[in-house]
Short mmCIF file of C-alpha atoms in Angstrom, two decimals:
data_model
loop_
_atom_site.label_atom_id
_atom_site.label_comp_id
_atom_site.label_asym_id
_atom_site.label_seq_id
_atom_site.Cartn_x
_atom_site.Cartn_y
_atom_site.Cartn_z
CA MET A 105 111.55 83.07 86.81
CA THR A 106 110.14 82.01 90.59
CA THR A 107 108.92 86.15 90.21
CA ALA A 108 107.05 85.56 87.11
CA ARG A 109 105.83 82.29 88.31
CA ASN A 110 104.75 83.17 91.44
CA ARG A 111 103.00 86.79 90.15
CA ALA A 112 101.02 84.11 87.42
CA ILE A 113 100.01 82.37 90.55
CA ASP A 114 98.29 85.67 92.43
CA ARG A 115 97.30 86.21 89.39
CA ILE A 116 94.87 82.97 89.20
CA ARG A 117 94.55 82.99 92.35
CA ARG A 118 93.13 86.92 92.87
CA ASP A 119 90.59 85.97 89.51
CA ARG A 120 89.36 82.59 91.99
CA THR A 121 88.63 84.54 94.35
CA LEU A 122 87.13 87.54 92.49
CA ALA A 123 83.88 86.25 93.54
CA THR A 124 84.63 86.88 97.29
CA LYS A 125 85.88 90.38 96.93
CA VAL A 126 82.56 91.33 95.22
CA ARG A 127 80.63 89.63 98.04
CA LEU A 128 82.99 92.06 100.40
CA LEU A 129 81.08 94.33 98.66
CA ASP A 130 77.56 93.39 98.96
CA VAL A 131 77.39 94.18 95.61
CA PRO A 132 73.56 92.66 93.84
CA GLU A 133 73.23 88.98 94.46
CA THR A 134 72.14 88.14 90.57
CA VAL A 135 75.65 89.13 90.18
CA GLU A 136 77.04 86.87 92.37
CA ASP A 137 74.97 83.65 90.81
CA ASP A 138 76.24 84.73 87.00
CA MET A 139 79.53 84.57 88.49
CA ASP A 140 81.62 81.71 85.70
CA GLU A 141 85.15 81.59 84.56
CA THR A 142 84.03 83.44 80.97
CA THR A 143 82.05 86.37 83.16
CA ILE A 144 84.68 86.90 85.40
CA PRO A 145 86.87 89.40 83.03
CA ASP A 146 83.68 91.76 82.23
CA GLU A 147 82.20 91.83 86.03
CA ARG A 148 86.44 92.47 87.20
CA LEU A 149 85.87 95.80 85.14
CA GLU A 150 82.39 96.27 86.49
CA LEU A 151 83.99 96.32 90.20
CA VAL A 152 86.31 98.55 89.29
CA PHE A 153 83.89 101.27 88.02
CA THR A 154 82.45 100.97 91.06
CA CYS A 155 85.00 100.97 93.02
CA CYS A 156 86.25 104.66 91.78
CA HIS A 157 82.80 106.22 91.58
CA PRO A 158 82.73 109.67 92.45
CA ALA A 159 79.99 109.59 94.62
CA LEU A 160 82.97 107.70 97.24
CA ALA A 161 85.64 110.38 99.00
CA ILE A 162 89.18 109.98 96.67
CA ASP A 163 90.54 108.38 99.63
CA ALA A 164 88.27 105.22 100.12
CA GLN A 165 88.12 104.62 96.29
CA VAL A 166 91.89 104.05 96.46
CA ALA A 167 91.51 101.72 99.80
CA LEU A 168 88.14 99.93 98.05
CA THR A 169 90.12 99.31 94.75
CA LEU A 170 93.76 98.04 96.59
CA ARG A 171 91.34 95.88 98.31
CA THR A 172 88.82 94.56 95.72
CA LEU A 173 90.92 94.27 93.08
CA GLY A 174 94.69 94.69 94.25
CA GLY A 175 94.18 91.98 96.85
CA LEU A 176 95.86 93.81 99.22
CA SER A 177 95.20 93.09 102.72
CA THR A 178 93.42 95.60 104.96
CA GLU A 179 96.73 96.16 107.14
CA GLU A 180 98.64 95.90 104.08
CA ILE A 181 97.11 99.34 102.84
CA ALA A 182 96.84 100.70 106.12
CA ARG A 183 100.53 100.47 106.38
CA ALA A 184 100.90 101.80 102.67
CA PHE A 185 98.87 104.84 103.99
CA LEU A 186 100.93 105.81 106.89
CA VAL A 187 97.31 104.96 108.95
CA PRO A 188 96.13 102.48 111.60
CA GLU A 189 95.13 99.55 110.26
CA ALA A 190 91.35 100.54 112.06
CA THR A 191 91.30 103.70 110.41
CA MET A 192 91.86 102.17 107.56
CA ASN A 193 88.67 99.47 108.38
CA LYS A 194 86.18 101.75 109.06
CA ARG A 195 87.25 103.74 105.91
CA LEU A 196 86.85 100.66 103.78
CA VAL A 197 83.30 99.77 106.15
CA ARG A 198 81.74 102.77 105.53
CA ALA A 199 82.77 102.85 101.87
CA LYS A 200 81.19 99.46 100.71
CA HIS A 201 77.87 100.90 103.11
CA LYS A 202 77.54 103.86 100.91
CA ILE A 203 77.80 102.32 97.77
CA LYS A 204 74.91 99.34 99.18
CA ALA A 205 72.49 102.15 100.48
CA ALA A 206 72.87 105.15 98.24
CA GLY A 207 72.68 102.80 95.11
CA ILE A 208 76.16 102.90 92.89
CA PRO A 209 75.64 100.66 90.45
CA PHE A 210 77.87 97.85 89.58
CA ARG A 211 78.04 98.37 86.07
CA VAL A 212 80.29 99.64 83.22
CA PRO A 213 79.12 103.31 82.50
CA PRO A 214 76.87 104.62 79.33
CA ALA A 215 78.54 105.55 76.66
CA HIS A 216 77.90 109.15 77.23
CA LEU A 217 79.38 108.89 80.90
CA LEU A 218 82.06 106.59 80.04
CA PRO A 219 85.18 109.12 79.52
CA ASP A 220 84.46 111.22 82.94
CA ARG A 221 83.84 107.80 84.83
CA LEU A 222 87.27 106.27 83.12
CA ALA A 223 89.44 109.23 84.09
CA ALA A 224 87.92 109.01 88.01
CA VAL A 225 89.16 104.77 87.36
CA LEU A 226 92.95 106.13 86.05
CA ALA A 227 93.29 109.03 88.51
CA VAL A 228 93.15 106.15 91.55
CA LEU A 229 95.47 104.17 89.39
CA TYR A 230 97.59 106.80 89.14
CA LEU A 231 97.32 108.17 92.93
CA ILE A 232 98.25 104.39 93.37
CA PHE A 233 101.55 104.54 91.33
CA ASN A 234 102.49 108.04 92.76
CA GLU A 235 102.68 106.77 96.13
CA GLY A 236 104.66 103.99 95.27
CA TYR A 237 106.94 107.10 93.09
CA GLY A 238 107.68 108.51 95.52
CA GLY A 239 109.66 105.61 97.04
CA ARG A 240 106.85 102.86 98.41
CA GLY A 241 107.69 100.50 95.57
CA ASP A 242 105.23 97.25 96.43
CA LEU A 243 102.28 100.25 95.46
CA ALA A 244 104.11 101.23 92.59
CA ALA A 245 104.27 97.50 91.47
CA GLU A 246 100.70 97.37 92.18
CA ALA A 247 99.22 100.30 89.92
CA ILE A 248 101.08 98.48 87.39
CA ARG A 249 99.34 95.16 87.61
CA LEU A 250 96.16 96.94 88.01
CA GLY A 251 97.08 98.88 85.20
CA ARG A 252 97.74 95.67 82.95
CA ALA A 253 94.55 94.11 83.97
CA LEU A 254 92.52 97.11 82.68
CA VAL A 255 94.51 97.29 79.57
CA ASP A 256 93.38 93.59 78.75
CA LEU A 257 89.71 94.74 80.39
CA MET A 258 89.68 97.87 77.72
CA PRO A 259 91.76 97.30 75.05
CA ASP A 260 90.28 100.03 73.01
CA GLU A 261 90.72 102.92 75.53
CA PRO A 262 94.43 104.64 74.24
CA GLU A 263 94.35 106.56 77.37
CA VAL A 264 94.11 103.23 79.36
CA ARG A 265 97.36 102.14 77.31
CA GLY A 266 98.71 105.57 77.74
CA LEU A 267 98.69 105.27 81.30
CA LEU A 268 100.15 101.98 81.37
CA ALA A 269 102.90 103.02 79.32
CA LEU A 270 103.13 106.14 81.66
CA MET A 271 103.91 104.26 84.58
CA LEU A 272 106.20 101.47 82.78
CA MET A 273 108.73 104.43 81.54
CA ASN A 274 108.70 106.15 84.93
CA ASP A 275 108.76 102.80 86.90
CA ALA A 276 111.96 101.74 84.55
CA ARG A 277 113.81 104.79 86.34
CA ARG A 278 112.83 103.69 90.01
CA ASP A 279 116.57 102.70 91.01
CA ALA A 280 118.29 105.39 89.09
CA ARG A 281 116.17 108.90 90.55
CA PHE A 282 118.07 107.72 93.93
CA ALA A 283 121.49 107.66 94.61
CA ASP A 284 123.02 107.42 99.11
CA GLY A 285 119.42 108.60 99.60
CA GLU A 286 120.20 111.53 97.08
CA VAL A 287 117.77 112.76 93.99
CA VAL A 288 119.22 112.03 90.91
CA LEU A 289 118.61 114.39 88.08
CA LEU A 290 117.44 112.22 85.12
CA ARG A 291 120.35 113.56 82.84
CA ASP A 292 122.24 112.54 85.47
CA GLN A 293 121.06 108.75 86.20
CA ASN A 294 123.23 105.98 85.32
CA ARG A 295 121.62 104.45 82.16
CA SER A 296 122.46 100.85 83.45
CA LEU A 297 120.39 100.79 86.14
CA TRP A 298 116.92 101.39 83.57
CA ASN A 299 114.78 98.89 83.16
CA LEU A 300 115.06 98.50 79.61
CA ASP A 301 112.26 95.83 79.19
CA GLN A 302 110.32 97.24 80.94
CA ILE A 303 110.89 100.39 78.97
CA ALA A 304 110.10 98.66 75.37
CA GLU A 305 106.87 97.45 76.93
CA GLY A 306 106.32 100.90 77.73
CA ARG A 307 106.93 102.08 74.20
CA THR A 308 105.29 99.62 72.54
CA ALA A 309 101.91 100.49 75.22
CA LEU A 310 102.65 104.37 74.12
CA GLU A 311 102.70 102.96 70.10
CA ARG A 312 99.22 101.14 70.40
CA ALA A 313 97.77 104.06 72.49
CA LEU A 314 99.04 106.93 69.16
CA ALA A 315 97.28 104.39 66.92
CA LEU A 316 93.98 103.92 68.40
CA GLY A 317 94.16 107.88 68.12
CA GLY A 318 95.00 108.61 71.80
CA ARG A 319 96.13 112.27 72.35
CA GLY A 320 94.93 112.66 76.12
CA PRO A 321 96.28 113.82 79.17
CA TYR A 322 97.97 110.27 79.75
CA VAL A 323 98.94 109.59 76.58
CA LEU A 324 100.75 113.31 75.75
CA GLN A 325 102.01 112.41 79.20
CA ALA A 326 103.50 108.74 78.55
CA ALA A 327 104.87 110.52 75.45
CA ILE A 328 106.77 112.89 77.40
CA ALA A 329 108.10 110.10 79.13
CA SER A 330 109.21 108.24 76.25
CA LEU A 331 111.08 111.55 74.52
CA HIS A 332 113.05 111.33 78.41
CA LEU A 333 114.39 108.27 77.90
CA GLU A 334 116.44 109.38 74.48
CA ASP A 335 119.50 110.87 74.71
CA PRO A 336 119.93 113.81 73.70
CA GLN A 337 116.42 114.69 74.50
CA ASP A 338 114.28 116.28 71.96
CA TRP A 339 113.53 120.01 73.91
CA ALA A 340 111.65 121.66 71.39
CA GLN A 341 109.05 118.41 71.01
CA LEU A 342 108.84 118.35 74.45
CA ALA A 343 108.65 122.03 74.93
CA ALA A 344 106.09 121.31 72.49
CA LEU A 345 104.39 118.44 73.90
CA TYR A 346 104.10 120.21 77.09
CA GLY A 347 102.50 122.99 75.81
CA GLU A 348 99.14 120.90 74.78
CA LEU A 349 99.40 118.69 77.89
CA ALA A 350 98.76 122.53 79.64
CA ARG A 351 96.15 123.16 77.08
CA LEU A 352 94.09 119.90 77.56
CA THR A 353 94.26 120.34 81.09
CA GLY A 354 94.49 123.63 82.20
CA SER A 355 97.32 122.58 84.13
CA SER A 356 100.22 124.83 85.79
CA VAL A 357 102.54 122.38 86.14
CA ALA A 358 102.43 121.17 82.44
CA GLU A 359 102.84 124.89 81.97
CA LEU A 360 106.27 124.89 84.72
CA ASN A 361 107.25 122.03 82.42
CA ARG A 362 107.00 123.77 79.31
CA ALA A 363 109.19 126.41 80.54
CA ALA A 364 112.31 123.97 81.57
CA ALA A 365 111.78 122.63 78.15
CA ILE A 366 112.12 125.63 76.20
CA ALA A 367 114.99 126.68 78.33
CA GLU A 368 116.59 123.82 77.50
CA ALA A 369 115.87 124.13 73.85
CA GLY A 370 118.20 127.04 74.19
CA ASP A 371 115.97 130.24 74.92
CA VAL A 372 116.07 131.14 79.08
CA GLU A 373 114.59 134.42 78.79
CA ALA A 374 111.52 132.90 76.87
CA ALA A 375 111.06 130.00 79.87
CA LEU A 376 111.32 132.69 82.82
CA ALA A 377 108.92 134.63 81.16
CA VAL A 378 106.50 131.85 80.73
CA VAL A 379 107.50 131.08 84.93
CA GLU A 380 106.74 134.24 85.52
CA ARG A 381 102.93 134.19 84.04
CA LEU A 382 102.54 131.18 86.65
CA GLU A 383 100.28 131.37 89.93
CA LEU A 384 101.78 129.04 91.62
CA ASP A 385 103.47 130.12 94.67
CA ARG A 386 103.16 127.72 97.55
CA TYR A 387 104.40 124.84 94.65
CA HIS A 388 108.58 124.61 95.71
CA TYR A 389 109.39 122.93 91.94
CA LEU A 390 108.25 126.42 90.30
CA HIS A 391 110.75 128.31 92.79
CA ALA A 392 113.80 126.11 92.34
CA THR A 393 112.76 126.06 87.74
CA ARG A 394 113.08 130.13 88.66
CA ALA A 395 116.30 130.21 90.40
CA GLU A 396 117.60 127.98 88.03
CA LEU A 397 116.55 129.88 84.99
CA LEU A 398 118.10 133.08 87.18
CA ARG A 399 121.01 131.78 87.39
CA ARG A 400 121.83 130.70 83.96
CA LEU A 401 120.69 134.74 83.06
CA ASP A 402 123.56 135.78 85.64
CA ARG A 403 120.97 137.48 87.93
CA LEU A 404 122.43 136.09 90.92
CA GLU A 405 121.02 137.84 93.90
CA GLU A 406 117.07 137.17 92.64
CA SER A 407 118.14 133.01 92.26
CA ARG A 408 119.79 133.05 95.55
CA ALA A 409 115.85 134.71 96.83
CA ALA A 410 114.22 131.68 95.15
CA TYR A 411 115.86 128.92 96.35
CA GLY A 412 115.44 130.38 99.58
CA ARG A 413 111.98 130.47 98.61
CA ALA A 414 112.01 127.03 97.51
CA LEU A 415 113.83 125.45 100.74
CA GLU A 416 111.23 126.94 102.45
CA LEU A 417 108.20 125.27 100.56
CA VAL A 418 110.42 122.07 100.07
CA HIS A 419 109.14 118.47 102.32
CA SER A 420 111.40 116.27 101.08
CA ASP A 421 115.01 115.67 102.69
CA ALA A 422 116.48 114.37 99.74
CA GLU A 423 114.83 117.77 97.86
CA ARG A 424 115.73 119.75 100.34
CA ARG A 425 120.04 118.78 100.42
CA PHE A 426 119.81 119.10 96.55
CA LEU A 427 118.43 122.89 96.50
CA GLU A 428 120.74 123.91 99.36
CA GLN A 429 123.62 122.21 97.14
CA ARG A 430 121.97 124.50 94.41
CA LEU A 431 122.01 127.17 96.96
CA VAL A 432 125.83 127.07 97.73
CA GLU A 433 127.38 126.84 94.31
CA LEU A 434 126.27 130.07 93.05
CA PRO A 435 128.82 132.13 92.39
CA ASP A 436 129.06 135.40 94.65
CA MET B 126 66.38 102.68 95.09
CA LYS B 127 64.53 105.96 96.29
CA TYR B 128 65.65 109.06 97.05
CA MET B 129 65.13 111.97 98.49
CA LEU B 130 66.76 115.18 96.53
CA LEU B 131 67.10 118.06 98.56
CA ILE B 132 67.56 120.97 97.09
CA HIS B 133 69.77 124.25 98.29
CA GLN B 134 69.33 127.42 96.66
CA GLY B 135 72.59 128.61 97.68
CA ASN B 136 73.35 131.98 95.78
CA THR B 137 70.33 131.30 92.91
CA PRO B 138 68.56 133.77 92.25
CA LEU B 139 64.92 133.68 93.61
CA PRO B 140 61.84 134.74 91.78
CA GLY B 141 60.72 138.02 93.41
CA SER B 142 64.11 139.08 94.02
CA PRO B 143 65.90 141.92 92.29
CA GLU B 144 68.85 139.18 91.15
CA TRP B 145 65.77 137.34 90.03
CA GLU B 146 64.50 140.36 87.75
CA ARG B 147 68.44 140.70 86.46
CA LEU B 148 67.52 137.22 84.00
CA SER B 149 66.47 137.35 80.86
CA GLU B 150 63.14 136.57 80.11
CA GLU B 151 64.27 133.95 78.52
CA GLU B 152 66.86 132.44 81.56
CA GLN B 153 63.57 133.33 83.92
CA LYS B 154 61.31 131.21 81.17
CA SER B 155 64.27 128.05 81.39
CA VAL B 156 64.15 127.49 84.78
CA TYR B 157 59.97 126.95 85.12
CA ALA B 158 60.43 125.39 82.18
CA ASP B 159 63.02 122.69 83.55
CA TYR B 160 61.45 122.32 86.92
CA GLN B 161 58.63 121.15 85.04
CA ALA B 162 60.41 119.03 82.97
CA ILE B 163 61.96 117.57 86.43
CA ASN B 164 58.57 117.03 88.12
CA GLN B 165 57.38 115.38 84.84
CA THR B 166 60.65 112.99 84.45
CA PRO B 167 59.21 109.07 85.50
CA GLY B 168 60.12 108.22 88.95
CA VAL B 169 60.39 111.32 89.88
CA THR B 170 57.28 112.61 92.77
CA PRO B 171 57.50 116.51 93.52
CA ALA B 172 57.22 117.75 96.75
CA ASP B 173 52.93 119.33 96.65
CA VAL B 174 53.89 122.39 98.59
CA TRP B 175 56.89 125.35 97.49
CA MET B 176 59.21 126.29 100.75
CA GLU B 177 58.69 129.49 101.72
CA ALA B 178 62.11 131.67 101.70
CA PRO B 179 64.99 130.19 104.73
CA GLU B 180 65.16 133.70 106.40
CA THR B 181 60.78 132.99 107.54
CA ALA B 182 62.05 130.34 108.98
CA THR B 183 61.92 129.14 112.55
CA THR B 184 64.52 126.61 114.72
CA VAL B 185 63.64 124.99 117.76
CA ARG B 186 65.88 123.09 120.14
CA VAL B 187 65.21 121.70 124.14
CA GLU B 188 67.64 122.51 126.12
CA LYS B 189 66.78 121.06 130.07
CA GLY B 190 63.50 120.90 129.50
CA GLU B 191 63.13 124.38 128.00
CA THR B 192 62.21 125.15 124.70
CA LEU B 193 64.27 127.51 122.43
CA THR B 194 63.43 129.53 119.61
CA THR B 195 65.36 131.19 117.29
CA ASP B 196 64.84 133.13 114.19
CA GLY B 197 65.88 131.85 110.88
CA PRO B 198 67.57 128.04 110.06
CA PHE B 199 69.48 125.75 111.75
CA VAL B 200 72.17 125.70 109.14
CA ALA B 201 73.26 129.47 107.41
CA VAL B 202 70.65 130.76 105.42
CA LYS B 203 72.78 129.95 101.87
CA GLU B 204 73.06 126.54 103.57
CA ALA B 205 68.91 125.85 104.22
CA LEU B 206 66.85 123.34 102.16
CA GLY B 207 64.69 125.48 99.45
CA GLY B 208 63.01 122.38 98.39
CA TYR B 209 62.91 118.96 97.40
CA LEU B 210 61.49 116.13 95.48
CA PHE B 211 61.63 111.58 95.92
CA TYR B 212 63.24 109.30 93.23
CA GLU B 213 62.71 106.41 92.51
CA GLY B 214 65.06 105.32 90.22
CA ASP B 215 67.54 102.45 88.91
CA ASP B 216 70.86 103.77 90.71
CA LEU B 217 72.57 106.14 92.05
CA ASP B 218 74.01 107.44 88.35
CA ALA B 219 70.20 108.12 87.70
CA ALA B 220 69.52 110.40 90.54
CA ILE B 221 72.90 112.23 90.03
CA GLU B 222 71.58 112.72 85.86
CA LEU B 223 68.16 114.12 87.33
CA ALA B 224 69.89 116.21 90.26
CA SER B 225 72.27 117.63 87.40
CA ARG B 226 69.16 118.89 85.58
CA ILE B 227 68.02 121.01 88.79
CA PRO B 228 68.72 124.68 88.06
CA ALA B 229 69.70 125.60 91.29
CA ALA B 230 72.35 122.81 90.29
CA ARG B 231 73.91 125.39 88.04
CA MET B 232 72.91 128.82 89.27
CA GLY B 233 74.66 128.97 92.32
CA GLY B 234 73.27 126.03 94.60
CA ALA B 235 73.46 122.56 94.91
CA VAL B 236 71.21 119.36 94.92
CA GLU B 237 72.06 116.80 97.54
CA ILE B 238 70.74 113.21 97.36
CA ARG B 239 69.70 111.32 99.63
CA PRO B 240 69.13 107.50 99.83
CA THR B 241 65.80 106.42 101.34
CA LYS B 242 64.34 102.75 103.09
CA GLU B 243 61.01 102.40 104.18
CA GLY B 244 60.80 102.96 108.26
#
């Protein structure tokens, strides 16, 4: 209750200080003069598109978005991205200077540019979310807050709702993803640790997105996240959705997930055939998936070699321990 | 806002080269037509000269009072400036839209947009 109230106060405080935030960006004066209670929502949207303009480096887009829309201090952003405050400050100053000097517009892009530019905005929010999902939870919460605000500002854009739905449902499982610092697979997760309210909110957002005709990458990923929360999972449907996602985005990672879904649906041979076609040699999940499929096919020597390759590439300690455990459990 | 658009030819086939001769007549015509359309776009001030190929460039440095000249452009030939124009438009998006219509941008080169200010 206190949290909710604080959040509401934060929101109001953030809206009130928006004029200051806009001034941080040094946008044209006419914009500041028009700043009153009624015009604030639209101008916040314009600010989103300015901060996420593709003429800015992606790390600058992320930093500007957190600073001007998220209300994080430079110090907080620096800490979140593990860089010295001076570095982050320089990054922000440079980005603001470029906005002004290069004439990056302060407006919602016209219709013919909107799909590309909105995709850039969503990519920034998702990047912020994933930074948080990897452990820094405050960033995930911030990304969700920004996602909710963007839904308010662009209620008819299905991809915006799709992204919010995706973030809500993934974040809802945060407490269950690790136990004593170890990775817990979805099927082994303690469901009582899932945030059910957040899952319900995510599903509602997904339904609205689908009702709006959304079939874009974020809507698809949200639909996938939703299916993963069901017990038992509909693996055939999941494989179809991953296939559609791979087709839409050309993503080999989506194709790898399709393979995993095909295997869970029962056809391990077909799944392995999909994996063998992928060019993702530097991606440890590819080798981990391949190892698991080979194990199920009783091709143990090849499985061992694939786990070895996955272990060469893995970065996170928790995932390394997980892979080592799987390797040890392989029968001789 | 005033911008200078710097056209880097990269691998773009240039008139007179064998690569250019391999283009169909239609493709050659569309390159000329596109450049003409660019030059006639409101806000565009085309360069009033053509730049000769970067291979003909001479680069000058002065070290300890001594003038050093070397053959070729300052950067690699493929990265050298091939042409330029000036553009006055609303904002960076307008300049990006113009730049994306310059043939070199789609034929293996790139266009750099540099904001300018009165000196």
